[in-house]
Tab-separated table of C-alpha atoms and ligand atoms in Angstrom:
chain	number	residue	atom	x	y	z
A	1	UNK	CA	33.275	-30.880	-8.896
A	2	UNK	CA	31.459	-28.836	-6.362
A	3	UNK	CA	29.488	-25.362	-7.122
A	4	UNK	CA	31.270	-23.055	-5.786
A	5	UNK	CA	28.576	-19.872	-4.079
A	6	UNK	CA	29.516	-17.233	-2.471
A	7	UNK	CA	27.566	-15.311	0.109
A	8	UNK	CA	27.890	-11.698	0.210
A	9	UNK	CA	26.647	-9.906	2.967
A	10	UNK	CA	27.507	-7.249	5.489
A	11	UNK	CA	24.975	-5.737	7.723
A	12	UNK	CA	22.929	-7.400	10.740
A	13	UNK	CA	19.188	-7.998	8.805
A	14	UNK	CA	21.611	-9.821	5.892
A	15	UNK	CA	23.706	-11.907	8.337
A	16	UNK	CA	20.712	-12.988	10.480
A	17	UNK	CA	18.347	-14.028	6.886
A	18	UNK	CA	21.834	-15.266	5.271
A	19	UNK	CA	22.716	-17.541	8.071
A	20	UNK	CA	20.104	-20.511	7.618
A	21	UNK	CA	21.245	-20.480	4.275
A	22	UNK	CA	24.608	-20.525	4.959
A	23	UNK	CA	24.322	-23.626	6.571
A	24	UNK	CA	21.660	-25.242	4.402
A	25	UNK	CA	24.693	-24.846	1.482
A	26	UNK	CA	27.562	-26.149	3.505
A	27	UNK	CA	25.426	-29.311	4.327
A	28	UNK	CA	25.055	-30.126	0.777
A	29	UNK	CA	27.423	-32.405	-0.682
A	30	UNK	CA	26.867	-30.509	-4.488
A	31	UNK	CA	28.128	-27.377	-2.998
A	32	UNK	CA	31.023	-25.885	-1.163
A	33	UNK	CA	29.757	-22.709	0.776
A	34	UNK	CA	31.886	-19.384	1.094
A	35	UNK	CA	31.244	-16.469	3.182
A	36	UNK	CA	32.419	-13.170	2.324
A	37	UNK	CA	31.526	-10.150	5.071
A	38	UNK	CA	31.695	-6.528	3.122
A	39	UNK	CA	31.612	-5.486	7.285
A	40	UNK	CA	29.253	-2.584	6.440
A	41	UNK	CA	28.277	-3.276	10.197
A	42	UNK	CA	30.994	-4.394	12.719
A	43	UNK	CA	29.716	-5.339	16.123
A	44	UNK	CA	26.216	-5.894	14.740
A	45	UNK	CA	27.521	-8.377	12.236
A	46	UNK	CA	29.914	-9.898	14.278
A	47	UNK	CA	27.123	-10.460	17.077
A	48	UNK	CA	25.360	-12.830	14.040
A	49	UNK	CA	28.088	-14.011	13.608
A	50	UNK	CA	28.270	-15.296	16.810
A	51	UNK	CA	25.430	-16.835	17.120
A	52	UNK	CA	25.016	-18.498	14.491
A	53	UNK	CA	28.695	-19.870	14.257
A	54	UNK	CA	29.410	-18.885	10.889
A	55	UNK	CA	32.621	-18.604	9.494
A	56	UNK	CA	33.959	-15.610	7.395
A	57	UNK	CA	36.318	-16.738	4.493
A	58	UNK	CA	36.358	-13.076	3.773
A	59	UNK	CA	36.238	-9.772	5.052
A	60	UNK	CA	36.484	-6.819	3.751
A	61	UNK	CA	36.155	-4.451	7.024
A	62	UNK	CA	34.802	-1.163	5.314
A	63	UNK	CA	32.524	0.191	8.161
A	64	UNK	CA	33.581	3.734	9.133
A	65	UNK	CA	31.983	5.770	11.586
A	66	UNK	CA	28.638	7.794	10.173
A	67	UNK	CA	29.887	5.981	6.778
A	68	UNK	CA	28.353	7.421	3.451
A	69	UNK	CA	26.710	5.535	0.879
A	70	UNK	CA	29.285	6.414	-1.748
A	71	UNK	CA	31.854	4.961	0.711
A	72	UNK	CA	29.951	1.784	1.069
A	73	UNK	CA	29.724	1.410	-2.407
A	74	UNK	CA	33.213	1.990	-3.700
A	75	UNK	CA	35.249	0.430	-0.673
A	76	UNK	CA	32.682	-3.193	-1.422
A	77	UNK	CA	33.002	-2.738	-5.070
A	78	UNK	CA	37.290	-2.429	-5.014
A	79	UNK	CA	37.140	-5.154	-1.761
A	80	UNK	CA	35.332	-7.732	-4.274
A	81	UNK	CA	38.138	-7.829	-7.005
A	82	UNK	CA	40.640	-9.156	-4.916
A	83	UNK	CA	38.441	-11.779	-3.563
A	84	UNK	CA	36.568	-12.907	-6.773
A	85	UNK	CA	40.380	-13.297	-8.424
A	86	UNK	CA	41.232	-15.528	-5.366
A	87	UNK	CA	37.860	-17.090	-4.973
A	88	UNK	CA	36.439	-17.774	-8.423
A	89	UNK	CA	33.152	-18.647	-7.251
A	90	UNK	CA	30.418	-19.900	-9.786
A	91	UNK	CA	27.533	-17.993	-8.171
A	92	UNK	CA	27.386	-15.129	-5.313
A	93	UNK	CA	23.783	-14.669	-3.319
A	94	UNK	CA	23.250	-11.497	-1.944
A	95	UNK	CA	20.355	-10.445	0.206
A	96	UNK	CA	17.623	-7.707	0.558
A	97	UNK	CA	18.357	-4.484	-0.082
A	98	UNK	CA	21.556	-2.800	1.294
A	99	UNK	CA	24.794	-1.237	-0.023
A	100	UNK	CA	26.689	-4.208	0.734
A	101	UNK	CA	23.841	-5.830	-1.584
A	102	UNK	CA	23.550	-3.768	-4.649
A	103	UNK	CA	27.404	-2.913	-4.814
A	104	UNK	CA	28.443	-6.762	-3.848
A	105	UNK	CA	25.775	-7.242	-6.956
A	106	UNK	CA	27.790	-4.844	-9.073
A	107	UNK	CA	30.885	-6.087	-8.302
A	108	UNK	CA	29.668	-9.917	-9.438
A	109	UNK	CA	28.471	-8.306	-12.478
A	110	UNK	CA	31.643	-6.965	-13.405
A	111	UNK	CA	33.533	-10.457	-13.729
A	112	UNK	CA	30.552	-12.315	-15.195
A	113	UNK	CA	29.761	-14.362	-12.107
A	114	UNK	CA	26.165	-15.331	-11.781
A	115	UNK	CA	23.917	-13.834	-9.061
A	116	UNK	CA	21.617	-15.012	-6.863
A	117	UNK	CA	19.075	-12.447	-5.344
A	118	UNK	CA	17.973	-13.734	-1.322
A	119	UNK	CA	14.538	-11.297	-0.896
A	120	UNK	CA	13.878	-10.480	-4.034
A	121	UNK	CA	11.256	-8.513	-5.727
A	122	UNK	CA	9.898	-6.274	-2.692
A	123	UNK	CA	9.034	-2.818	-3.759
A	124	UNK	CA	7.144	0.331	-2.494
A	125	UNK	CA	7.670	2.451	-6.048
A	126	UNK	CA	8.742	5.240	-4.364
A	127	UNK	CA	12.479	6.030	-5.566
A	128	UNK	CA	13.178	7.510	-2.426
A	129	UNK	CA	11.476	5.571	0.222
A	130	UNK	CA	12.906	3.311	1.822
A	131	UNK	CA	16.010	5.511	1.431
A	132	UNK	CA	18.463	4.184	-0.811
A	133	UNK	CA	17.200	0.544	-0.422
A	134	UNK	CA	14.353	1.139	-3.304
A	135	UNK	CA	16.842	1.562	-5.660
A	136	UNK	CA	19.264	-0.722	-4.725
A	137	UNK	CA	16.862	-4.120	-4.672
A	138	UNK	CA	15.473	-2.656	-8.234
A	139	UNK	CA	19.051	-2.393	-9.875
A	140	UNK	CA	20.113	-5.795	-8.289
A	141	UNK	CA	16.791	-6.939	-9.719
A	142	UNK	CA	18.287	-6.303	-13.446
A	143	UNK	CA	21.420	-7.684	-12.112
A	144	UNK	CA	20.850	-11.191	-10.784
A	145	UNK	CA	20.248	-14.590	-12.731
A	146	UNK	CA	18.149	-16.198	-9.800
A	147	UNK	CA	15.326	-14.468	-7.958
A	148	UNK	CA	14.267	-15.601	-4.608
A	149	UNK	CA	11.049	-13.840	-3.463
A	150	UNK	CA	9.441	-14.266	-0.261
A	151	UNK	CA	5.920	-14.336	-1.455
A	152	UNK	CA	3.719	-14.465	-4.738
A	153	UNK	CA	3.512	-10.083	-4.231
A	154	UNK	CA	6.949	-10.040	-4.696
A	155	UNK	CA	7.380	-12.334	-7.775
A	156	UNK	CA	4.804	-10.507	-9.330
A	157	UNK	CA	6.561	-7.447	-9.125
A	158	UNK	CA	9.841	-9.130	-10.876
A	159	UNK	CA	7.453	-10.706	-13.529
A	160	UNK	CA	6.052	-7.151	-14.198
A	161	UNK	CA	9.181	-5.598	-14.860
A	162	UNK	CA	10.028	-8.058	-16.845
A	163	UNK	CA	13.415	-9.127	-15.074
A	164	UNK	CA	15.852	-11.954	-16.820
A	165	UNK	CA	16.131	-14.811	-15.376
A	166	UNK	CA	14.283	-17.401	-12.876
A	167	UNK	CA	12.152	-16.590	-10.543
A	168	UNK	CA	11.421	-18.747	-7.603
A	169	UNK	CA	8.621	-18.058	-5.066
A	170	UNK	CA	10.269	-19.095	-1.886
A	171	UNK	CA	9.243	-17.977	1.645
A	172	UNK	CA	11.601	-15.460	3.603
A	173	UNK	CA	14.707	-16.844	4.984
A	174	UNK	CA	13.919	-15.184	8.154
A	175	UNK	CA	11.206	-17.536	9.590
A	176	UNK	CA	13.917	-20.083	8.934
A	177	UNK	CA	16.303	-18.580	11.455
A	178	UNK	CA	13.524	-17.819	13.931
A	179	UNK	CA	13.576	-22.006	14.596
A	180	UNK	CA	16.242	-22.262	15.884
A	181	UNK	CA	15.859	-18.601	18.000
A	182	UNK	CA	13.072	-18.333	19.943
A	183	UNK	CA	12.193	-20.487	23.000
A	184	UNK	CA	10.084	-19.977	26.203
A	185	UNK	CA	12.497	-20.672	28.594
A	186	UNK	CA	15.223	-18.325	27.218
A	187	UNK	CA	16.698	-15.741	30.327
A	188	UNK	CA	15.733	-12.198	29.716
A	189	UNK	CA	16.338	-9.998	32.829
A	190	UNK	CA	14.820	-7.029	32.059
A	191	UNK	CA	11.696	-8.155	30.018
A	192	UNK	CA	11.173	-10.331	32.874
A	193	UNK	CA	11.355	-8.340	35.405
A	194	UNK	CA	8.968	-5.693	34.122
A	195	UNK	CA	6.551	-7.984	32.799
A	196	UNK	CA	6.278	-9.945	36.377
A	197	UNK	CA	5.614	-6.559	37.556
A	198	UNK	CA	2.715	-6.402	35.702
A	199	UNK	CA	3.659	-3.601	33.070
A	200	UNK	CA	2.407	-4.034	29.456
A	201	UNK	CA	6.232	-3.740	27.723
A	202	UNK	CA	6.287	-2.251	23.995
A	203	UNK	CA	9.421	-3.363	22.105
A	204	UNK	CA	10.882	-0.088	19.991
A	205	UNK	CA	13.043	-0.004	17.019
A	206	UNK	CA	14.201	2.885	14.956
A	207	UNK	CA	16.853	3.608	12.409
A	208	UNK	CA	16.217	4.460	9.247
A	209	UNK	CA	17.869	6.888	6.840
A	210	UNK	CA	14.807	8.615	5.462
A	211	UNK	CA	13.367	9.308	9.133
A	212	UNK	CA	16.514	10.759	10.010
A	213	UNK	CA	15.748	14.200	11.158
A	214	UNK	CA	12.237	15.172	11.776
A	215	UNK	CA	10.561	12.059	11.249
A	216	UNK	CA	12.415	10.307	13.896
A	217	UNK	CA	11.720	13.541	16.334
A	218	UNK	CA	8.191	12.915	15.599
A	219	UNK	CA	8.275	9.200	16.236
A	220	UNK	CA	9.953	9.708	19.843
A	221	UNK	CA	8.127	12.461	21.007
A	222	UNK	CA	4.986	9.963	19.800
A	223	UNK	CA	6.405	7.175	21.991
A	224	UNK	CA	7.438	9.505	25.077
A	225	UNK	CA	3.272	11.187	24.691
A	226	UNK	CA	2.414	6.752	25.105
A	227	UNK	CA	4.277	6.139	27.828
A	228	UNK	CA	3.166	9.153	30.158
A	229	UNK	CA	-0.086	8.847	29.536
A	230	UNK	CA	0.000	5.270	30.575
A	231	UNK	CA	1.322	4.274	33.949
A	232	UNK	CA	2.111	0.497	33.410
A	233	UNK	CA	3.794	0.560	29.988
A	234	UNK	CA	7.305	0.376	29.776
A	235	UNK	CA	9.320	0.616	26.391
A	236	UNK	CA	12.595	-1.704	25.501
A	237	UNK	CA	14.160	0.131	22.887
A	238	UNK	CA	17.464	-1.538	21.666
A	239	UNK	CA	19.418	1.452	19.785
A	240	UNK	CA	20.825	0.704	16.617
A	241	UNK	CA	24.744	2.180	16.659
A	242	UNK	CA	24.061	4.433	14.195
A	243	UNK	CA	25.316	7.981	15.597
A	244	UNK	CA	22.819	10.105	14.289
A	245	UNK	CA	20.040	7.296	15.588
A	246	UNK	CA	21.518	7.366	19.022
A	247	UNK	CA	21.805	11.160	19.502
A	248	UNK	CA	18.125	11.470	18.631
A	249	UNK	CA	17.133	8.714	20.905
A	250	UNK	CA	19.115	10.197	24.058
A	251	UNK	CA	17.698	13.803	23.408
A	252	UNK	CA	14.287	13.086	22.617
A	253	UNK	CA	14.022	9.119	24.923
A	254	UNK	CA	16.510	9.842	27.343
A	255	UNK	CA	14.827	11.605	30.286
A	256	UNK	CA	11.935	9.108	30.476
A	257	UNK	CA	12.088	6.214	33.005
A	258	UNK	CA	9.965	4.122	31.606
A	259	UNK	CA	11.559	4.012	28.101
A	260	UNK	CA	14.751	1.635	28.265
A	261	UNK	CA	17.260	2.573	25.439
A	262	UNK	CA	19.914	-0.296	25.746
A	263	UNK	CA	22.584	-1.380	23.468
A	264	UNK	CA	21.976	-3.486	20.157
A	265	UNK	CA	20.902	-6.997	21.609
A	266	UNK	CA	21.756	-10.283	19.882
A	267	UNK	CA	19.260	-12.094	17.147
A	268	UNK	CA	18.067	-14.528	20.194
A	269	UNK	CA	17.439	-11.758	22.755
A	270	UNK	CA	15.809	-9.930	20.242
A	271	UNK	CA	13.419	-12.412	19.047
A	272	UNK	CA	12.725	-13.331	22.269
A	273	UNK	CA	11.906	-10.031	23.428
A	274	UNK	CA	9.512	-9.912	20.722
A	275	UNK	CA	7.992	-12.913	21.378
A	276	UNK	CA	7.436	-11.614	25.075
A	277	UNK	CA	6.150	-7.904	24.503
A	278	UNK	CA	2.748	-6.526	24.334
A	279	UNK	CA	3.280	-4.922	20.715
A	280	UNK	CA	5.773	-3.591	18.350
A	281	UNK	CA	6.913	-0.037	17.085
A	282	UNK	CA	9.305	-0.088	14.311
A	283	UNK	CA	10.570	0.776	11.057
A	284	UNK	CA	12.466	-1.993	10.798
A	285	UNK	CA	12.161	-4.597	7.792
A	286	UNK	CA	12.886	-7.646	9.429
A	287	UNK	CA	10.942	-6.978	12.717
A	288	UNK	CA	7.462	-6.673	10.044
A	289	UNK	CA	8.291	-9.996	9.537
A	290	UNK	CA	9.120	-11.492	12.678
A	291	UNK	CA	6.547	-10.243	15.016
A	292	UNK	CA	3.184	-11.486	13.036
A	293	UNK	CA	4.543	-14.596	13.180
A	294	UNK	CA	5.008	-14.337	16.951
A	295	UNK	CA	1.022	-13.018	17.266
A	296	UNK	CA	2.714	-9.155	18.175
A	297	UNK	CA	0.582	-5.988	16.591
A	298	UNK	CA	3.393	-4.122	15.223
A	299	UNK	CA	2.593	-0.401	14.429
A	300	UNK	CA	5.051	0.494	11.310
A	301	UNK	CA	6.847	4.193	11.475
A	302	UNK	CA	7.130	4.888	8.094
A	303	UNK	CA	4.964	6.269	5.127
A	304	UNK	CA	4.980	2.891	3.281
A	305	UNK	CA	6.087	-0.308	3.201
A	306	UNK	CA	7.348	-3.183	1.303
A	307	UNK	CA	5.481	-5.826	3.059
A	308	UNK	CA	2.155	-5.123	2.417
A	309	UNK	CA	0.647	-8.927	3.319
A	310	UNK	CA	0.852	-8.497	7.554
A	311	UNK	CA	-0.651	-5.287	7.062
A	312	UNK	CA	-3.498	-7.205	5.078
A	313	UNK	CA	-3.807	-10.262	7.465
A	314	UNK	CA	-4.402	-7.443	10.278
A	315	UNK	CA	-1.696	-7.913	12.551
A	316	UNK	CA	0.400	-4.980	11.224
A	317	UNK	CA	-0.747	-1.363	10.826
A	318	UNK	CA	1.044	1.523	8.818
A	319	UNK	CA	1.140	4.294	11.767
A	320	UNK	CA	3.221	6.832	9.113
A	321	UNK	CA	5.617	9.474	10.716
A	322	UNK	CA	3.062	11.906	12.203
A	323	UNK	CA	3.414	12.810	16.255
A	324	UNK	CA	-0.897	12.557	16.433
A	325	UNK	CA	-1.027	9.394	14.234
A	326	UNK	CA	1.094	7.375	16.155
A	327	UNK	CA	0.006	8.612	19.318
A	328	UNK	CA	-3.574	7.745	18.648
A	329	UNK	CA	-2.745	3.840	17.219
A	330	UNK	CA	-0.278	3.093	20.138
A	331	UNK	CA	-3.675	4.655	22.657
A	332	UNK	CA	-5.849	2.687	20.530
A	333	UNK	CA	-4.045	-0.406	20.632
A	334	UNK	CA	-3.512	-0.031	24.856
A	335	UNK	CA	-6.744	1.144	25.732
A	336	UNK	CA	-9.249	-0.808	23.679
A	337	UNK	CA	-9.031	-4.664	24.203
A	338	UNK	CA	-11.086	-5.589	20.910
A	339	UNK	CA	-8.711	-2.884	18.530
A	340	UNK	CA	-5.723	-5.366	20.691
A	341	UNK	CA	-7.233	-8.599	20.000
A	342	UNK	CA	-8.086	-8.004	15.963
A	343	UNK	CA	-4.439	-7.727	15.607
A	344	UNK	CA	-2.956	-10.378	18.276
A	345	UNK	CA	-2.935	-13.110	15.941
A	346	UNK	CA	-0.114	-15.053	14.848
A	347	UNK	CA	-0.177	-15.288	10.912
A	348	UNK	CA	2.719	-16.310	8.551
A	349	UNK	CA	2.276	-14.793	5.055
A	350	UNK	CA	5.837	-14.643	4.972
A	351	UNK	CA	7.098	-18.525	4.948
A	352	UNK	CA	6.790	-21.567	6.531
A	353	UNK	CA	10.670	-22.702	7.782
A	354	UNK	CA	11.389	-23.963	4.275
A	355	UNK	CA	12.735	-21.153	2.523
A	356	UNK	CA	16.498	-22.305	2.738
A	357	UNK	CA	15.644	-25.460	1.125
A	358	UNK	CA	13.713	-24.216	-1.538
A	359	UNK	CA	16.759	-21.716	-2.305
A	360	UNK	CA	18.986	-24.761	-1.621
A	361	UNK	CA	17.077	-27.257	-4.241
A	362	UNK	CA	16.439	-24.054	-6.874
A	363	UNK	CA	20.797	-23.812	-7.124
A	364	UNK	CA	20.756	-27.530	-7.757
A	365	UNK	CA	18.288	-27.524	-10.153
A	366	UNK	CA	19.815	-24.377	-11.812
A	367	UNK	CA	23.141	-26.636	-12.418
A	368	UNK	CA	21.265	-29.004	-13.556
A	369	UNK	CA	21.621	-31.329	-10.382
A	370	UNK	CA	18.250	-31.814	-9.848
A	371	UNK	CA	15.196	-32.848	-12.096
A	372	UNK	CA	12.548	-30.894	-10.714
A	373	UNK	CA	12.222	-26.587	-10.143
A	374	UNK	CA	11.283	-26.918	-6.352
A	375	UNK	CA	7.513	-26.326	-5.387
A	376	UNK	CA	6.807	-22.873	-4.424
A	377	UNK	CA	5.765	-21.063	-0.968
A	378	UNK	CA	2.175	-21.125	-0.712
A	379	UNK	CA	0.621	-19.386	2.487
B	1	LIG	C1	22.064	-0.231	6.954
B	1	LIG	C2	21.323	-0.392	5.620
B	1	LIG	C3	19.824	-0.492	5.867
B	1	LIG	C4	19.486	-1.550	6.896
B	1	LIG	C5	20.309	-1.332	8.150
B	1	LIG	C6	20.087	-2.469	9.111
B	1	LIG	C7	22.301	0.739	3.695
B	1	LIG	C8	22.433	2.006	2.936
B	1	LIG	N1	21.558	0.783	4.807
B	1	LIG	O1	21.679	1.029	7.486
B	1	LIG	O2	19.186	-0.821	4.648
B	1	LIG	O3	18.127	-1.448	7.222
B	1	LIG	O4	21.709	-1.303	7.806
B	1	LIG	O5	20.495	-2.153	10.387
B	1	LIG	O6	22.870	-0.241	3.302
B	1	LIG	N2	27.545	1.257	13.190
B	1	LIG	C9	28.463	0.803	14.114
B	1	LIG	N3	28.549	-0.547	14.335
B	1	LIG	C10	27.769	-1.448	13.705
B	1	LIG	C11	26.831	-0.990	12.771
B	1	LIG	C12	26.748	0.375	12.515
B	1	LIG	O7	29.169	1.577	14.713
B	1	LIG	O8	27.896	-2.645	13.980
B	1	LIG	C13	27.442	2.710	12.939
B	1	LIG	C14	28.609	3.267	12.111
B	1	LIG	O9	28.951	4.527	12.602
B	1	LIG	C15	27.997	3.406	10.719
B	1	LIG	C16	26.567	3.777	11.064
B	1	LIG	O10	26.247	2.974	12.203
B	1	LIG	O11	28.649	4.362	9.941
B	1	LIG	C17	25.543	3.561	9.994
B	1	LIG	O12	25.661	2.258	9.396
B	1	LIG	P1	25.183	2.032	7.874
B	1	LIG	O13	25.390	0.608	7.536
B	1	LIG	O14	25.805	3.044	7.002
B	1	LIG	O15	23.655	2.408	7.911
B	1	LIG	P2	22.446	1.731	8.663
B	1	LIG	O16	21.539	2.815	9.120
B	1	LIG	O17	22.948	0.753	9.648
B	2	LIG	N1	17.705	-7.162	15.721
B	2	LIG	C1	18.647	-7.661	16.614
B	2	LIG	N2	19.027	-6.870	17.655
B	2	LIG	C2	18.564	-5.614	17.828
B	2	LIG	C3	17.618	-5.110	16.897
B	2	LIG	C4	17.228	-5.907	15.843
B	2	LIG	O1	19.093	-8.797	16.499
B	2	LIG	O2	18.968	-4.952	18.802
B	2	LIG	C5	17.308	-8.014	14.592
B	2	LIG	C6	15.835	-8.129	14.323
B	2	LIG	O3	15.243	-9.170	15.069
B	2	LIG	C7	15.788	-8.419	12.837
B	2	LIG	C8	16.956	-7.611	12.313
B	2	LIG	O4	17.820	-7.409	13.421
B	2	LIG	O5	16.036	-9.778	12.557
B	2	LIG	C9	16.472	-6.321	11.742
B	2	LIG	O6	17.538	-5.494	11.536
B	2	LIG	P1	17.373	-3.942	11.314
B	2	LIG	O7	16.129	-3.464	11.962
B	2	LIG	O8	18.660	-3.325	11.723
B	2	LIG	O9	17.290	-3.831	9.732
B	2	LIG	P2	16.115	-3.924	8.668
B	2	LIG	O10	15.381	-5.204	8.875
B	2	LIG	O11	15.259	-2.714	8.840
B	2	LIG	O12	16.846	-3.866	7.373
C-alpha cells in the first residue's frame, strides 16, 4: 500500500517551494502524490503551475478580489472537508506561512490527519510582523507532526518552544526549484535591452500587508529619490496583483521612466531577472532567499526579518521602512564600489539542492520505510 500525502498549497511563494517536492513524491514508488490548490492566488498560482507541470487533483478556487483573511480562512477550512472525505490522505504538507497554510493546517487537524510542516520554524517574535504570517507558521508549528526547517536557526526555534513531534533540519525547498530555473541563455527582452545599454538595472518587489499604507509610500518615494539621482539605473518592478499594491505603485512609481512596473512575471523570468540585475529591493520572503544565492545585494524593506543568516553572511541588509534609510543604502550600494563588492557574493546558508530529498527520505523513514532519519543540511 502506498502513503497517501497530500500537498496543500495556494499562493505563488507555496506553489514555486512546493513544486520540487511535488515531484520528488510522485517519483517515489512508497508514495502516491496529491495536489490540492486552496487558489488563494489565481493567475499567480496557475502561472506555477505552468511551469512546473503540476497537476491539481483539487481545487478549491476561493480567491476573491481584495480577499480578507477571515475569508481565506473559512472558505479553505469548509473547502478541505469535502476533499479529506474523498481523499483520505495519510499525511498533508503544507508550506511557509500563509492562510492557505495555517487554515489547510487546521483543517488536517480537525480529521486527525498527520501534518507535515515545508519551512518550518522561521520566526521574527513580533506577533504582528510579518502581518498575519507570524502567527500563522507559530500555530501550524503546534499543529504539525513533521517539521521541516530550512536551517539549524530555524530548528532551534521549534526545539525552544518545545513543539511535538520530529524535527528535521533540511535546506529550503527553494534552491531546489532554482535548478531547474535559472540559465544564462534564457530570453529576457527588457533586462536585456537595458543592461546592453549600459544601465545598472535594480529588480523591485513589494507587497506586503503590514507595509500597506505608509510604509509602502515611503518605500516608493525611496526608490523614485534612487533613480533620479542616478542617470543609468533603471528599476524592473514586477507588481504583485494585489489591488491595494498596484494603486500605490501607479501613484507613487508611475510617472517615472526609468522605473518599469510590469505585470507578475513567471518563476523562470523572475529568477532570471534576478540573476541578471545589479541588486535587489524587496520585502519579499522568497526573493531573501533566492538572490544571495545568485551573488545579488538585496536591501530588505521591512523592520525585521525571518531570515536572519544572508543578512549575517553580508549579502543582505535590513534597509527598514524609512524614506532616508533606504535612500542612503540603495546610494551607498550604487555609488561606492567596495560597500557593492562586500555584498556581491554568492553564499547559500539556505540549502544546497537537496532539500526535497531530505523531506522525501524523512516521510519514508517516518512510516517506517526507511532505516535511517536522513542526514541534516549543513551549510
Ligand atoms: C499572500 C500571503 C503572503 C504571501 C503572499 C505571496 C496571506 C495572508 N498572505 O499575500 O504571506 O507573502 O501571498 O505573494 O496568506 N490577486 C489576484 N490574482 C492572483 C493573486 C492575488 O488578483 O493571482 C489579488 C486578489 O485581489 C487578492 C489580492 O491579490 O484578493 C491579495 O491576495 P492575498 O492572497 O489575500 O494576499 P497577498 O498579499 O497576495
Ligand atoms: N516571483 C515570481 N514572479 C514575480 C515576483 C516574484 O515568480 O513577478 C517569485 C519569486 O522569485 C519568489 C516568489 O515568487 O520565488 C516570492 O513570492 P512573493 O514575493 O509573492 O511572496 P513571499 O516570498 O514574500 O511570501
Amino acid at each position: 500500500m502506498k502513503i497517501k500525502i497530500m500537498s496543500v498549497f495556494g499562493t505563488r511563494p507555496e506553489a514555486i517551494k512546493m513544486a520540487p517536492l511535488v515531484k520528488e513524491l510522485a517519483a517515489r514508488e512508497n508514495f502516491e502524490s496529491l495536489c490540492c490548490l486552496t487558489g488563494q492566488h489565481r493567475e499567480m498560482l496557475d502561472s506555477v503551475m505552468e511551469i512546473f507541470r503540476l497537476k491539481a487533483h483539487f481545487d478549491l478556487n476561493i480567491m476573491q478580489k481584495q480577499q480578507t483573511l477571515s475569508s481565506i480562512t473559512t472558505r479553505t477550512i469548509l473547502g478541505m472537508e469535502e476533499v479529506f472525505k474523498e481523499a483520505k490522505p495519510d499525511l498533508i504538507l503544507v508550506h511557509g506561512d500563509t492562510s492557505t497554510t495555517f487554515a489547510g493546517a487546521l483543517a488536517a487537524f480537525y480529521h486527525k490527519i498527520p501534518i507535515g510542516h515545508v519551512e518550518a520554524g522561521l520566526r521574527t517574535y513580533d506577533k504582528y510582523s510579518p502581518f498575519p504570517e507570524e502567527m500563522n507558521r507559530t500555530l501550524v508549528g503546534d499543529l504539525a507532526t513533521l517539521h521541516f526547517s530550512p536551517t539549524m536557526a530555524n530548528a532551534e526555534n521549534l526545539r525552544k518552544e518545545a513543539v511535538q513531534g520530529e524535527i528535521f533540519i533540511t535546506g529550503n525547498t527553494v534552491i531546489d526549484a532554482m535548478k531547474t530555473t535559472v540559465r544564462a541563455d534564457y530570453p529576457l527582452e527588457l533586462m536585456d535591452r537595458l543592461t546592453s545599454q549600459g544601465r545598472r538595472v535594480i529588480v523591485l518587489t513589494c507587497h506586503r500587508r503590514e507595509n500597506y499604507g505608509e510604509p509602502m509610500e515611503n518605500i516608493f518615494r525611496a526608490v523614485r529619490q534612487i533613480v533620479k539621482t542616478h542617470e543609468d539605473v533603471e528599476v524592473i518592478y514586477p507588481v504583485h496583483l494585489s489591488p491595494t499594491v498596484r494603486e500605490c505603485a501607479a501613484k507613487f512609481l508611475g510617472e517615472e521612466q526609468r522605473i518599469h512596473l510590469i505585470d507578475p512575471v513567471d518563476v523562470e523570468q523572475m529568477h532570471n531577472l534576478m540573476a541578471r540585475c545589479f541588486f535587489v529591493m524587496t520585502d519579499s520572503g522568497g526573493l531573501q532567499e533566492e538572490a544571495p544565492a545568485l551573488g545579488k545585494p538585496v536591501l530588505v524593506l521591512r523592520k525585521e526579518t525571518e531570515r536572519p543568516e544572508a543578512v549575517h553572511a553580508g549579502t543582505v541588509k535590513l534597509a527598514g521602512v524609512a524614506y532616508d534609510e533606504i535612500v542612503r543604502l540603495g546610494n551607498a550600494l550604487l555609488d561606492d564600489q567596495s560597500v557593492y563588492e562586500a555584498m556581491a557574493k554568492a553564499v547559500n546558508p539556505y540549502g544546497d539542492g537537496n532539500a526535497c530529498r531530505r523531506i522525501a527520505d524523512a516521510i519514508e523513514w517516518h512510516f517506517g520505510l526507511r532505516k535511517d532519519r536522513p542526514e541534516n543540511f549543513l551549510p
